[in-house]
Short mmCIF file of C-alpha atoms in Angstrom, two decimals:
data_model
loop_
_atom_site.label_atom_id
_atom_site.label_comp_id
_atom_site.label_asym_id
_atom_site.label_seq_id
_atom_site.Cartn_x
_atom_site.Cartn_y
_atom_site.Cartn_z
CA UNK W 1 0.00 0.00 0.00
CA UNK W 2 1.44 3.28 -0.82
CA UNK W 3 2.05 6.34 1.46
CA UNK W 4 0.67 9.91 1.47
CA UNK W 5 4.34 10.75 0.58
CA UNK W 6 4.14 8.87 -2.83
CA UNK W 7 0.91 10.81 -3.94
CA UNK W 8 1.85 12.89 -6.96
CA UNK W 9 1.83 16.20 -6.64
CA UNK W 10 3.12 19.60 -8.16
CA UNK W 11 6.36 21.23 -6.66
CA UNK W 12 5.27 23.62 -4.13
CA UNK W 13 6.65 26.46 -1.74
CA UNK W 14 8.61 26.24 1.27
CA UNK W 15 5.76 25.84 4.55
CA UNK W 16 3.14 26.85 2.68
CA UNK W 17 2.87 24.28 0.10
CA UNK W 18 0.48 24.65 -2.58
CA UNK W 19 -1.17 27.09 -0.74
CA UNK W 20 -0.09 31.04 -2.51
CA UNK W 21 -0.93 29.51 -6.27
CA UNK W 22 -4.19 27.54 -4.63
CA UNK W 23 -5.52 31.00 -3.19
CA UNK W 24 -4.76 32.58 -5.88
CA UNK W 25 -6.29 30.96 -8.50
CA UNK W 26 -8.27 27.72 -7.36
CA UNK W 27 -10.29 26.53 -10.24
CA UNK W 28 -6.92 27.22 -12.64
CA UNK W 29 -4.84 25.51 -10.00
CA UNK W 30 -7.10 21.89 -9.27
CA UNK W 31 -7.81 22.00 -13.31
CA UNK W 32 -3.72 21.94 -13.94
CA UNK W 33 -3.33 19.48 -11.07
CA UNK W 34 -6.07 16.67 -12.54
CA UNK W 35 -4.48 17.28 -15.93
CA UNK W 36 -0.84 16.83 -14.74
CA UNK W 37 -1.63 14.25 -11.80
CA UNK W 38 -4.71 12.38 -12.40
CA UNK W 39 -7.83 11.85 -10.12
CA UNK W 40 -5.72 11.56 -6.82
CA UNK W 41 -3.23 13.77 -6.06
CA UNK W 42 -1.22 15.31 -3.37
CA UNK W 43 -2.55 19.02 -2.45
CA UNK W 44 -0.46 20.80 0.54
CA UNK W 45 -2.45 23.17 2.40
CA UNK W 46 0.40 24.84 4.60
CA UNK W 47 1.29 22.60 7.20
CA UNK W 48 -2.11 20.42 6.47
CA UNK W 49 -1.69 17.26 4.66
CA UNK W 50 -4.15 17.14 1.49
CA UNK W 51 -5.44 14.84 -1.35
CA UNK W 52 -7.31 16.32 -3.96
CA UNK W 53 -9.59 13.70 -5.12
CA UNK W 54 -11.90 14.15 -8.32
CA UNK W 55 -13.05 10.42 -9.03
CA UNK W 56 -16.45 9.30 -8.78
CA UNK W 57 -16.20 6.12 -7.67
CA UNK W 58 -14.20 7.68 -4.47
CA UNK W 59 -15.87 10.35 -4.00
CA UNK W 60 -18.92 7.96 -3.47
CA UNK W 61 -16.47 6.02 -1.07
CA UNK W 62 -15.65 8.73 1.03
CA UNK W 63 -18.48 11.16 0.91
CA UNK W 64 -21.06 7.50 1.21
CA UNK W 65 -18.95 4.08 2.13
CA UNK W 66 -16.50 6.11 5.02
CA UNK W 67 -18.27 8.54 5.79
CA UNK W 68 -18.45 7.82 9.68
CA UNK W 69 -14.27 8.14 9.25
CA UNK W 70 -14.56 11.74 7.85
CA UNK W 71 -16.00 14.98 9.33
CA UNK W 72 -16.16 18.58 8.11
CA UNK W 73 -13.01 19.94 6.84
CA UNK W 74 -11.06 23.09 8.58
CA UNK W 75 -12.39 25.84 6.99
CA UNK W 76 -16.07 24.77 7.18
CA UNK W 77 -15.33 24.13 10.87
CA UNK W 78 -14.30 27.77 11.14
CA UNK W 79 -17.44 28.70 9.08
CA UNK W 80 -19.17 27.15 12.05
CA UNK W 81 -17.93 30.33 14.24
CA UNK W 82 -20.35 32.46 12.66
CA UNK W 83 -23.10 30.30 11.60
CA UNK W 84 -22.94 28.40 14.55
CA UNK W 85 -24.45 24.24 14.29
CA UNK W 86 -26.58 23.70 11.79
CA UNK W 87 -27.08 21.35 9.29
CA UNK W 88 -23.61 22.54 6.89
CA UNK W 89 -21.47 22.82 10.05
CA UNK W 90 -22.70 20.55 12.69
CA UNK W 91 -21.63 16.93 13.58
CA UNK W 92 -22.49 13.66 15.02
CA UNK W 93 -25.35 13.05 17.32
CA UNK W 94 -26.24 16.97 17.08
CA UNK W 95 -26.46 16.66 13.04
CA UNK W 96 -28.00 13.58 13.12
CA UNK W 97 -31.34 14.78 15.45
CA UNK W 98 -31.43 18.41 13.46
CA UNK W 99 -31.29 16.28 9.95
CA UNK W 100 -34.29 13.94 11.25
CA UNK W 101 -35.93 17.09 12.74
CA UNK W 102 -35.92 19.07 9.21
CA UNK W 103 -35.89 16.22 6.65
CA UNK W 104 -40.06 16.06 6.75
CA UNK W 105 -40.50 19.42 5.48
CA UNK W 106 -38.35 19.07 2.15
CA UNK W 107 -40.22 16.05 1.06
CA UNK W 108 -41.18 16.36 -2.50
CA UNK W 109 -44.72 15.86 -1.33
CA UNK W 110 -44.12 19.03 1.13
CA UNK W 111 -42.36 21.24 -1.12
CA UNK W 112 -44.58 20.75 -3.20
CA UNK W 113 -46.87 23.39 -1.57
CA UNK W 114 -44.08 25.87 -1.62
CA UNK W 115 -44.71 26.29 -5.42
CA UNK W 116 -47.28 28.79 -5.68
CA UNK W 117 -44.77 31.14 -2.98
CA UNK W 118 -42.75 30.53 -5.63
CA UNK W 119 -44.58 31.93 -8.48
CA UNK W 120 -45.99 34.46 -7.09
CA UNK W 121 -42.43 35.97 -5.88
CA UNK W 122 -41.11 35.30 -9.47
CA UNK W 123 -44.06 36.85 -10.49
CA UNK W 124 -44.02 40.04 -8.32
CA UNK W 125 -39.96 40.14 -9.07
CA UNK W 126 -40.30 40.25 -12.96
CA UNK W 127 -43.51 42.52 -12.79
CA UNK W 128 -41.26 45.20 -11.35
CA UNK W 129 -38.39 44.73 -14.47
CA UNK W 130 -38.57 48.02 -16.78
CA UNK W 131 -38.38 46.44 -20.44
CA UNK W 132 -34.87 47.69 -22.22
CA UNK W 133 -33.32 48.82 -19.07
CA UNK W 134 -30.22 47.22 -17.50
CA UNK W 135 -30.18 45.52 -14.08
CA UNK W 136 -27.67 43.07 -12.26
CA UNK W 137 -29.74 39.31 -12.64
CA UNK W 138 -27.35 37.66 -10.07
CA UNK W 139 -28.67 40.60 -7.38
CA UNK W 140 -32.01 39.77 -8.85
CA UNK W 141 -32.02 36.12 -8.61
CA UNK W 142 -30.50 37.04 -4.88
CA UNK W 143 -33.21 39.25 -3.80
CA UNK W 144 -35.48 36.72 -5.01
CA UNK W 145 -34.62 33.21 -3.79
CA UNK W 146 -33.81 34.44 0.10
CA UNK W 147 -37.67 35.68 -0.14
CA UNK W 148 -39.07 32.91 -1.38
CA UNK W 149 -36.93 30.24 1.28
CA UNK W 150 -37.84 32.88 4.14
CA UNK W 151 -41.24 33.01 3.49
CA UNK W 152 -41.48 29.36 3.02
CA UNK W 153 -39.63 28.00 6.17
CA UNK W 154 -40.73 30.85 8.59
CA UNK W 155 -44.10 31.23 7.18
CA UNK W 156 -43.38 35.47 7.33
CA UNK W 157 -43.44 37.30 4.71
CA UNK W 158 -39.81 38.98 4.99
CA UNK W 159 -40.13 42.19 2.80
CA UNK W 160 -39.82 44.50 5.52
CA UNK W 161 -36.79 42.25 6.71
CA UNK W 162 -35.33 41.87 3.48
CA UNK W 163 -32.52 44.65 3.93
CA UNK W 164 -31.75 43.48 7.52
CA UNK W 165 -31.15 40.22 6.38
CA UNK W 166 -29.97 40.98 3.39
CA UNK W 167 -27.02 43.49 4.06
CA UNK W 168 -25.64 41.88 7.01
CA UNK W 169 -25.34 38.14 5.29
CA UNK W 170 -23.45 40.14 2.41
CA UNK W 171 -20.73 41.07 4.46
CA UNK W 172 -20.69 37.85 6.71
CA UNK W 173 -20.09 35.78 3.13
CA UNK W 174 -17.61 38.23 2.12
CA UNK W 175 -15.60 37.59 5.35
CA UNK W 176 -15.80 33.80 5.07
CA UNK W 177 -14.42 34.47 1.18
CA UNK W 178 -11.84 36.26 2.55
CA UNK W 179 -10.65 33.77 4.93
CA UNK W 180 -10.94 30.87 2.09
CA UNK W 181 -8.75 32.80 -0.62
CA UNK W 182 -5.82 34.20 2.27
CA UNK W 183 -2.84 32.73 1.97
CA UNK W 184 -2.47 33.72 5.86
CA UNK W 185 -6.45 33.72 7.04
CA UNK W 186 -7.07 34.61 10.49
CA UNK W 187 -10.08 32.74 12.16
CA UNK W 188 -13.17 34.86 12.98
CA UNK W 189 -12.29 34.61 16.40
CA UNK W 190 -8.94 36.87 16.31
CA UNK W 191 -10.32 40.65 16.93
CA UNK W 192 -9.12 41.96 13.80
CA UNK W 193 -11.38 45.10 12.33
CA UNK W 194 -12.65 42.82 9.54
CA UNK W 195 -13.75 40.08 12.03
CA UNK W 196 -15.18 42.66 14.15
CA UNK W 197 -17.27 43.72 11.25
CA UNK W 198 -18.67 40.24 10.71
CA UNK W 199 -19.03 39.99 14.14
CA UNK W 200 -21.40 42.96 13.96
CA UNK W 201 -22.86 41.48 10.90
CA UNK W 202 -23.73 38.28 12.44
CA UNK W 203 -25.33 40.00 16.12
CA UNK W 204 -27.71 42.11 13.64
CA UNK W 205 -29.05 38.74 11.71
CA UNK W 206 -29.55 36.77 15.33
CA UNK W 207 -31.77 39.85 16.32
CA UNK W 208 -33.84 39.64 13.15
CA UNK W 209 -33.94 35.96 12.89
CA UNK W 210 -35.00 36.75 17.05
CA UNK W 211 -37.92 38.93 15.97
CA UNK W 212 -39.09 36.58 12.88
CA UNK W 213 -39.41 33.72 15.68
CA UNK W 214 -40.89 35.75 17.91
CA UNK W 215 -43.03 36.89 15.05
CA UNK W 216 -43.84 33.46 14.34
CA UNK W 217 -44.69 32.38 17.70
CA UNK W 218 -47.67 35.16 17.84
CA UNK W 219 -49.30 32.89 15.77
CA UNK W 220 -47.54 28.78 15.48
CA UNK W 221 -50.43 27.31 13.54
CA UNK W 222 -48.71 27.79 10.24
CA UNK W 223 -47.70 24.93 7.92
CA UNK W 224 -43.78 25.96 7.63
CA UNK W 225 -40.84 24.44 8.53
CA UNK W 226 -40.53 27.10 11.88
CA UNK W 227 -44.32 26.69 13.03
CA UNK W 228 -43.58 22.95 12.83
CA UNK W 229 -40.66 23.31 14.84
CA UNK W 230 -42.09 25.31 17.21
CA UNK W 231 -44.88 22.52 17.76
CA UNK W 232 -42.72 19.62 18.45
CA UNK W 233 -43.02 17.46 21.46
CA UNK W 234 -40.83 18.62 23.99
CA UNK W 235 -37.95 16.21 23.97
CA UNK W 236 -37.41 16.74 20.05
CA UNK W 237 -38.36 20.83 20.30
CA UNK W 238 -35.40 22.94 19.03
CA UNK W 239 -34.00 25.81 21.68
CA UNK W 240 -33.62 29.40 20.52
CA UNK W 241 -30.00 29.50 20.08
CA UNK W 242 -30.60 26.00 17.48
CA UNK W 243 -33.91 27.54 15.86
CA UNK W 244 -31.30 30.44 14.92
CA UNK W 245 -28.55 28.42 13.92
CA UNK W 246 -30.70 26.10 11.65
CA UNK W 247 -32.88 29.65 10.07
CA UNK W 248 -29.47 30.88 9.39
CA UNK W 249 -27.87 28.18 7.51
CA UNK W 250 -31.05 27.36 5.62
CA UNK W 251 -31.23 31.51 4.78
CA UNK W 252 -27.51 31.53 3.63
CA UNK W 253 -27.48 27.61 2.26
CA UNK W 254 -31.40 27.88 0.40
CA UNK W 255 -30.88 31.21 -1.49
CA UNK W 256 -27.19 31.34 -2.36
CA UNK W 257 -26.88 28.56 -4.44
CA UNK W 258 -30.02 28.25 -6.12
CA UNK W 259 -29.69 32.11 -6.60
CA UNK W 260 -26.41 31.09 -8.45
CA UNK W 261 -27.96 28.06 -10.69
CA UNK W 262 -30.65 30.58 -11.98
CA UNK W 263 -27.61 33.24 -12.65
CA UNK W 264 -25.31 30.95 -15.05
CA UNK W 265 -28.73 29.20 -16.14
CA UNK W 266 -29.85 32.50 -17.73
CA UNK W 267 -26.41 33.60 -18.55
CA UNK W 268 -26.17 30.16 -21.21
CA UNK W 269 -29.44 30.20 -22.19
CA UNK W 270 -29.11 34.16 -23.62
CA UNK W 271 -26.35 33.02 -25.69
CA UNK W 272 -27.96 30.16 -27.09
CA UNK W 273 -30.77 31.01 -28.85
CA UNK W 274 -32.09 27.49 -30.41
CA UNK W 275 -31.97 26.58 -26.54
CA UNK W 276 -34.00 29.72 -25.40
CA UNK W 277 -36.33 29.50 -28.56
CA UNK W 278 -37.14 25.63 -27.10
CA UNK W 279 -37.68 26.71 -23.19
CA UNK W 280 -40.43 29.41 -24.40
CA UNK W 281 -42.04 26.90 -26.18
CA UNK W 282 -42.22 24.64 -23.70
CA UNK W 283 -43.46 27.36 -21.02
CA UNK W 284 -46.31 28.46 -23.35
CA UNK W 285 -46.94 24.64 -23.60
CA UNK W 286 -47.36 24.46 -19.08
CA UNK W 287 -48.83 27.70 -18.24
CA UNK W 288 -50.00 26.52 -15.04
CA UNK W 289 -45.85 26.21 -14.29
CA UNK W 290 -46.95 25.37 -10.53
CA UNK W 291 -49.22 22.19 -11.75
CA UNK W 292 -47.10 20.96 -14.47
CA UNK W 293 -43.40 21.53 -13.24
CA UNK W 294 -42.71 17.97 -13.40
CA UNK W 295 -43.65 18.48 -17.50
CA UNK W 296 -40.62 21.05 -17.84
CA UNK W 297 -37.92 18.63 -19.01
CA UNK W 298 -36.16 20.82 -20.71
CA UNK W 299 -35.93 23.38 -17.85
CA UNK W 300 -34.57 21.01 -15.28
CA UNK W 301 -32.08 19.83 -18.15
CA UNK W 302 -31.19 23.38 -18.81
CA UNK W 303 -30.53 23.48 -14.37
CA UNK W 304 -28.51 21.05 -14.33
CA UNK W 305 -26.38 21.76 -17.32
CA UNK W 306 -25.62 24.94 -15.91
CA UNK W 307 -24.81 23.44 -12.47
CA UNK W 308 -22.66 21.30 -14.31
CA UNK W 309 -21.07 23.94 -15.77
CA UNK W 310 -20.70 26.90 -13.53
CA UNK W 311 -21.30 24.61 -10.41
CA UNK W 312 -22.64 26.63 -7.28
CA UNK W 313 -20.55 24.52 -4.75
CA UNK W 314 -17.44 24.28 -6.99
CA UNK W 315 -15.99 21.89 -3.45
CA UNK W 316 -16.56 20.13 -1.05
CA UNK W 317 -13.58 19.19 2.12
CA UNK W 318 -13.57 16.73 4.66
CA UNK W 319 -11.04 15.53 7.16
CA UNK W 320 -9.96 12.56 8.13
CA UNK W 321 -10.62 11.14 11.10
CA UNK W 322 -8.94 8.25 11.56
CA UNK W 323 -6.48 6.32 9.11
CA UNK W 324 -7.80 5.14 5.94
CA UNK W 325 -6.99 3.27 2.37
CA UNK W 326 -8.21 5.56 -0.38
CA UNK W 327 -7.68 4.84 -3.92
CA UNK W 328 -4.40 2.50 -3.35
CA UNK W 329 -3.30 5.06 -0.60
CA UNK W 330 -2.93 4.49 3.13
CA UNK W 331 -3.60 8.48 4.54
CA UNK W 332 -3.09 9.45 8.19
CA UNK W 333 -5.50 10.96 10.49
CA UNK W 334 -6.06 14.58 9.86
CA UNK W 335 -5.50 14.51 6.24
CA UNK W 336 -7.76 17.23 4.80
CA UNK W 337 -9.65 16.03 1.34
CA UNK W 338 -11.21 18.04 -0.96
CA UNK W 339 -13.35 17.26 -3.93
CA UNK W 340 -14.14 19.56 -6.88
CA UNK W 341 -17.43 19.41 -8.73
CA UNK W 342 -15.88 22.54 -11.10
CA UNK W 343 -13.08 19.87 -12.22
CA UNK W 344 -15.25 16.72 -11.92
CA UNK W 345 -17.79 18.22 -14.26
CA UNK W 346 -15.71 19.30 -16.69
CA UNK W 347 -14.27 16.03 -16.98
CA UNK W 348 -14.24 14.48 -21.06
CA UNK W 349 -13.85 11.28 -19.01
CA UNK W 350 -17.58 11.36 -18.02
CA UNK W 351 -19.01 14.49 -20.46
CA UNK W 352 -18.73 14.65 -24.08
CA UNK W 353 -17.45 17.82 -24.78
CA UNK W 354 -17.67 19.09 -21.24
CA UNK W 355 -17.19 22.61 -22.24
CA UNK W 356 -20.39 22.49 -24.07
CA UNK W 357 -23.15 23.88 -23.51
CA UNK W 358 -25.89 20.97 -23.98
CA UNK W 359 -28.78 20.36 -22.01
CA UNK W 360 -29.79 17.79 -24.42
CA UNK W 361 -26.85 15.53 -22.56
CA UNK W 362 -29.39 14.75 -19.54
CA UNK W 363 -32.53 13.19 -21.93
CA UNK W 364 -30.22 9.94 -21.14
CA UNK W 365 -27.22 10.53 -19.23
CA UNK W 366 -24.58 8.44 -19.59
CA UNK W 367 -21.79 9.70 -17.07
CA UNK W 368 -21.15 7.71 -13.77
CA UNK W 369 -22.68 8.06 -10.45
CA UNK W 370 -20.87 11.24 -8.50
CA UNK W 371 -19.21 12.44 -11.57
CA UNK W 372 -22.65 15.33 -11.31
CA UNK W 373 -23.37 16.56 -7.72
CA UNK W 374 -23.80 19.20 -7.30
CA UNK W 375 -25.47 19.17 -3.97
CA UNK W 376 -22.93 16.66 -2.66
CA UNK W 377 -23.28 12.98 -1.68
CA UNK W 378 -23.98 10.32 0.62
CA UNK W 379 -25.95 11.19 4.25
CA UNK W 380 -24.93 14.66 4.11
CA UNK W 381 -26.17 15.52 0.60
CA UNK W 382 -28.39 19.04 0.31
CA UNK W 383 -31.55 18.34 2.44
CA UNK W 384 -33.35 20.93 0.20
CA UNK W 385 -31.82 19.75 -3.07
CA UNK W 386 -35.42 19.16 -4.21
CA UNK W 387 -36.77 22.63 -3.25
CA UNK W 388 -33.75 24.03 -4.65
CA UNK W 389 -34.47 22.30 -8.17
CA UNK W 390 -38.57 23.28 -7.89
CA UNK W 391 -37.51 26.38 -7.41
CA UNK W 392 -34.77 27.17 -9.99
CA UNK W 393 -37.37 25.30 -12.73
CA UNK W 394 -40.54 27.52 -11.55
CA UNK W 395 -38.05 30.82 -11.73
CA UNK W 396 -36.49 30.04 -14.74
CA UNK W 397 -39.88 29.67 -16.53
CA UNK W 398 -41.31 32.96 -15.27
CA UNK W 399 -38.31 34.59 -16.49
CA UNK W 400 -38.36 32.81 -19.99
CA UNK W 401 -41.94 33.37 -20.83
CA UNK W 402 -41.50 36.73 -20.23
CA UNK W 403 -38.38 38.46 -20.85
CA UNK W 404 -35.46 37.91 -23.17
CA UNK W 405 -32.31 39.03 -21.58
CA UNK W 406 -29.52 40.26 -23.40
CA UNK W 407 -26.32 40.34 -21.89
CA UNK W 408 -24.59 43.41 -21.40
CA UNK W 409 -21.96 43.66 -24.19
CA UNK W 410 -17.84 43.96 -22.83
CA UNK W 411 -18.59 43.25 -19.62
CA UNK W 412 -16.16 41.32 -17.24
CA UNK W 413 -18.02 38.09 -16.09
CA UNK W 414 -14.66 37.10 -13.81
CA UNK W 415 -15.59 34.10 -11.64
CA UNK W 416 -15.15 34.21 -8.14
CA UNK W 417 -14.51 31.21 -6.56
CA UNK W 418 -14.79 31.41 -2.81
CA UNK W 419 -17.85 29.92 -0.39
CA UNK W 420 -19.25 29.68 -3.75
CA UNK W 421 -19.52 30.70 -7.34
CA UNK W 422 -20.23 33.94 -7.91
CA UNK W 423 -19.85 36.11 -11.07
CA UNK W 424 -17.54 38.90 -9.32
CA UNK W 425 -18.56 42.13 -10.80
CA UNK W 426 -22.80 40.54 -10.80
CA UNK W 427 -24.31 39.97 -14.52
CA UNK W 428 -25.76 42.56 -16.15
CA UNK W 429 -28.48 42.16 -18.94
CA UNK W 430 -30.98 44.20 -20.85
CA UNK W 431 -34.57 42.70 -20.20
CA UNK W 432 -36.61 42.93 -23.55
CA UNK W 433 -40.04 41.79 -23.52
CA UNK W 434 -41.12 39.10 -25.30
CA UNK W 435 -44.11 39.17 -27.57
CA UNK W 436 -47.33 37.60 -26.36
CA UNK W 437 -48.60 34.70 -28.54
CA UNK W 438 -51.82 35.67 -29.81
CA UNK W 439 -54.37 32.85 -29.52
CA UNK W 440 -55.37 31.53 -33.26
#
C-alpha cells in the first residue's frame, strides 16, 4: 500500500505548500493538477496534509462508504464560528437529530406546496423589471430566492426584513471568502477590524432571525418548517440559540446557491438562442408552471447543465478522522480532502465535450454516479436539493416566458470562486419583452 508521501503532486513552496498559487487561482490551479496528476493527487495546504480527489467512484467512497471516518473539513469548521451548528457545520449526534428534525419538510410531497410562494415571488420580481433597461440578474435572482426560502420556512413574509437580512449576510459571506482565498487567514475569532465587522454582521441577523421567531410564535399554527418546529413534542423541540442556527444556515445555504444556478442558467441560455427559442415553447406549452413543473424537461435539463457547468458549490472538504486506504493510498488521520465538482464536471472522461453547452446531454445521461453533484453525496447531501431544483425550474420559466435578456456587451463576467460561485462584478443584462402569442 502506498504512502501519502508517494501521492503525486506539483512542486510547491517552502511551509506553505500549494497554498499562494491555490488561493490565488483555485479553479486554474485543481484544473492543472487533474491534468498533470490524475484523479488523486497530493494538495499541501500549509502545514495540512491534502489529497485532492476528483473520481467518482471515491468520492462515493468517502463522501457514502467512510463517511463515519470523515467529518467537516477546517475551513467549514471555522465557518461554524459564525453560523454556529446547523445542518452545513454541525456533527455527530447533534447533526444527526437536526437532519431527522428538518428532513419532513423538504419532502417532494411538502415542497410541493411551496410552489405557488414561488410563483408568485417570481411573479411580483419580474412585474417590477422596466423592459430595455439594465439591471444586475445575479442581485435579482439574490433578492429573489432568500424571499421565497424565508417566506417558506418561517411562514413570514420577509419584505420588511429583506434589507436586515440581506445586508448583514453580504458582508458575513464576504468575510468567510476572505478567509478561504488568504494565503495567511485569520479565524473569525482573532479581533481583527474585519472580524469585528462580521461579528457585527452576524449580532444584527440573530436579532432579526430573534424577531421573525418571535413573530412566528404570535401565531404557530402555520404549515412551515418554523411553526412545525415550534410545535414539536418537547424532547425533540429545538431551543432558541438552534432555531437560529438552523434559520441561518437554511437563509444563507437555500438562497445562495439556487440564486447562483438561476444566474449561469440565464447567462447560457441568452447566448444560445435554439436553446431559449425551445424553453419558451415549452413554457407556453405548461402555463399553469406550478401544476405541471414535473412536464418542464427541458428546464430542469437546462438546471442542471448549468450546475454542471458553472457549479454553485465548486468543493466540497472533509477531514480525516482516523487512518484510511483511499484509492491505493494508506492516509493518516487529519489529512484534509477536498473534492471539486468545477473539475469533476468538466471532466471528457464522463461528459462529451464538457465545455459544451448541452442540455440535451441529460434526456439519457450516460456519465457515472458522483461524476454530477452538485449538492454533494452520501448522508450529508443538500436536504433541500429538491426545493432548490422546484424552485430554480418555476423561476427560470417565469423569467423565460417573459423576458429575453440580453447580456450586457464587454462586460467582465470574472468568476469568483470562494464559499461559492459567484460572477464577481454581478451579470448585467438588458430585459426585452417578449411578444405575447396571440391565440389563433
Amino acid at each position: 500500500m502506498l504512502k501519502y508521501r508517494d501521492l503525486p503532486h506539483r512542486a510547491g513552496w517552502p511551509l506553505l505548500g500549494d497554498l499562494p498559487e491555490f488561493s490565488r487561482d483555485p479553479l486554474g490551479f485543481l484544473t492543472r493538477l487533474h491534468a498533470e496528476h490524475g484523479r488523486v493527487a497530493r494538495l499541501q495546504v500549509g502545514p495540512f496534509k491534502g489529497v485532492s480527489i476528483n473520481d467518482p467512484e471515491l468520492t462515493h467512497q468517502v463522501l457514502t462508504k467512510q463517511h463515519e471516518s470523515v467529518r467537516k473539513s477546517m475551513d467549514t469548521r471555522w465557518l461554524s464560528l459564525v453560523l454556529g451548528d446547523g445542518l452545513v457545520t454541525s456533527e455527530g449526534a447533534l447533526w444527526k437529530r437536526h437532519r431527522k428534525a428538518l428532513q419532513p419538510a423538504f419532502h417532494n410531497t411538502k415542497i410541493r406546496q411551496y410552489a405557488d410562494i414561488m410563483d408568485q415571488r417570481a411573479r411580483e420580481l419580474i412585474g417590477g423589471w422596466r423592459p430595455d433597461v439594465e439591471l444586475d440578474v445575479h442581485a435579482e435572482m439574490n433578492q429573489l430566492t432568500l424571499r421565497v426560502v424565508a417566506e417558506a420556512l418561517t411562514g413570514v413574509d420577509v419584505s420588511k426584513y429583506y434589507d436586515d437580512i440581506a445586508r448583514p449576510l453580504d458582508v458575513v459571506m464576504r468575510r468567510f471568502e476572505e478567509m478561504l482565498t488568504s494565503i495567511v487567514p485569520m479565524p473569525p475569532q482573532v479581533p481583527t477590524p474585519a472580524n469585528r465587522r462580521a461579528a457585527k454582521a452576524v449580532k444584527r441577523l440573530e436579532e432579526v432571525l430573534a424577531e421573525i421567531i418571535r413573530e412566528r410564535r404570535r401565531a404557530p399554527e402555520g404549515d412551515d418548517l418554523l411553526s412545525e418546529l415550534l410545535r414539536a413534542e418537547p424532547a425533540e423541540r429545538f431551543n432558541d440559540q438552534e432555531l437560529r442556527d438552523e434559520l441561518l444556515t437554511l437563509l444563507i445555504a437555500g438562497h445562495e446557491t439556487t440564486a447562483l444556478a438561476l444566474t449561469w442558467a440565464l447567462k447560457l441560455v441568452s447566448e444560445h438562442p435554439d436553446v431559449e427559442r425551445r424553453l419558451v415553447e415549452e413554457s407556453r406549452e405548461h402555463p399553469d408552471v406550478v401544476r405541471t413543473t414535473r412536464e418542464l424537461r427541458l428546464h430542469e435539463h437546462v438546471v442542471n447543465e448549468a450546475m454542471r457547468l458553472y457549479p454553485p458549490v465548486w468543493g466540497i472538504g472533509r477531514e480525516l478522522i482516523r487512518d484510511a486506504d483511499i484509492g491505493g493510498y494508506h492516509l493518516p488521520r487529519g489529512t484534509q480532502i477536498y473534492f471539486s465538482q468545477w473539475v469533476t464536471h468538466r471532466d471528457p472522461s464522463y461528459f462529451e465535450r464538457p465545455l459544451e453547452f448541452d442540455p440535451d446531454r441529460w434526456e439519457e445521461p450516460t456519465h457515472p454516479r458522483h461524476a454530477f453533484f452538485p449538492f454533494g453525496a452520501g448522508p450529508r447531501v443538500c436536504v433541500g436539493l429538491n426545493f432548490a431544483m422546484l424552485e430554480a425550474v418555476v423561476i427560470l420559466s417565469r423569467v423565460i416566458e417573459a423576458f429575453h435578456l440580453e447580456l450586457t456587451r464587454n462586460q467582465d463576467i470574472d468568476l469568483m470562486p470562494a464559499v461559492t460561485l459567484r460572477p464577481r462584478h454581478g451579470l448585467l443584462v438588458t430585459p426585452r419583452k417578449r411578444e405575447v402569442r396571440q391565440a389563433a
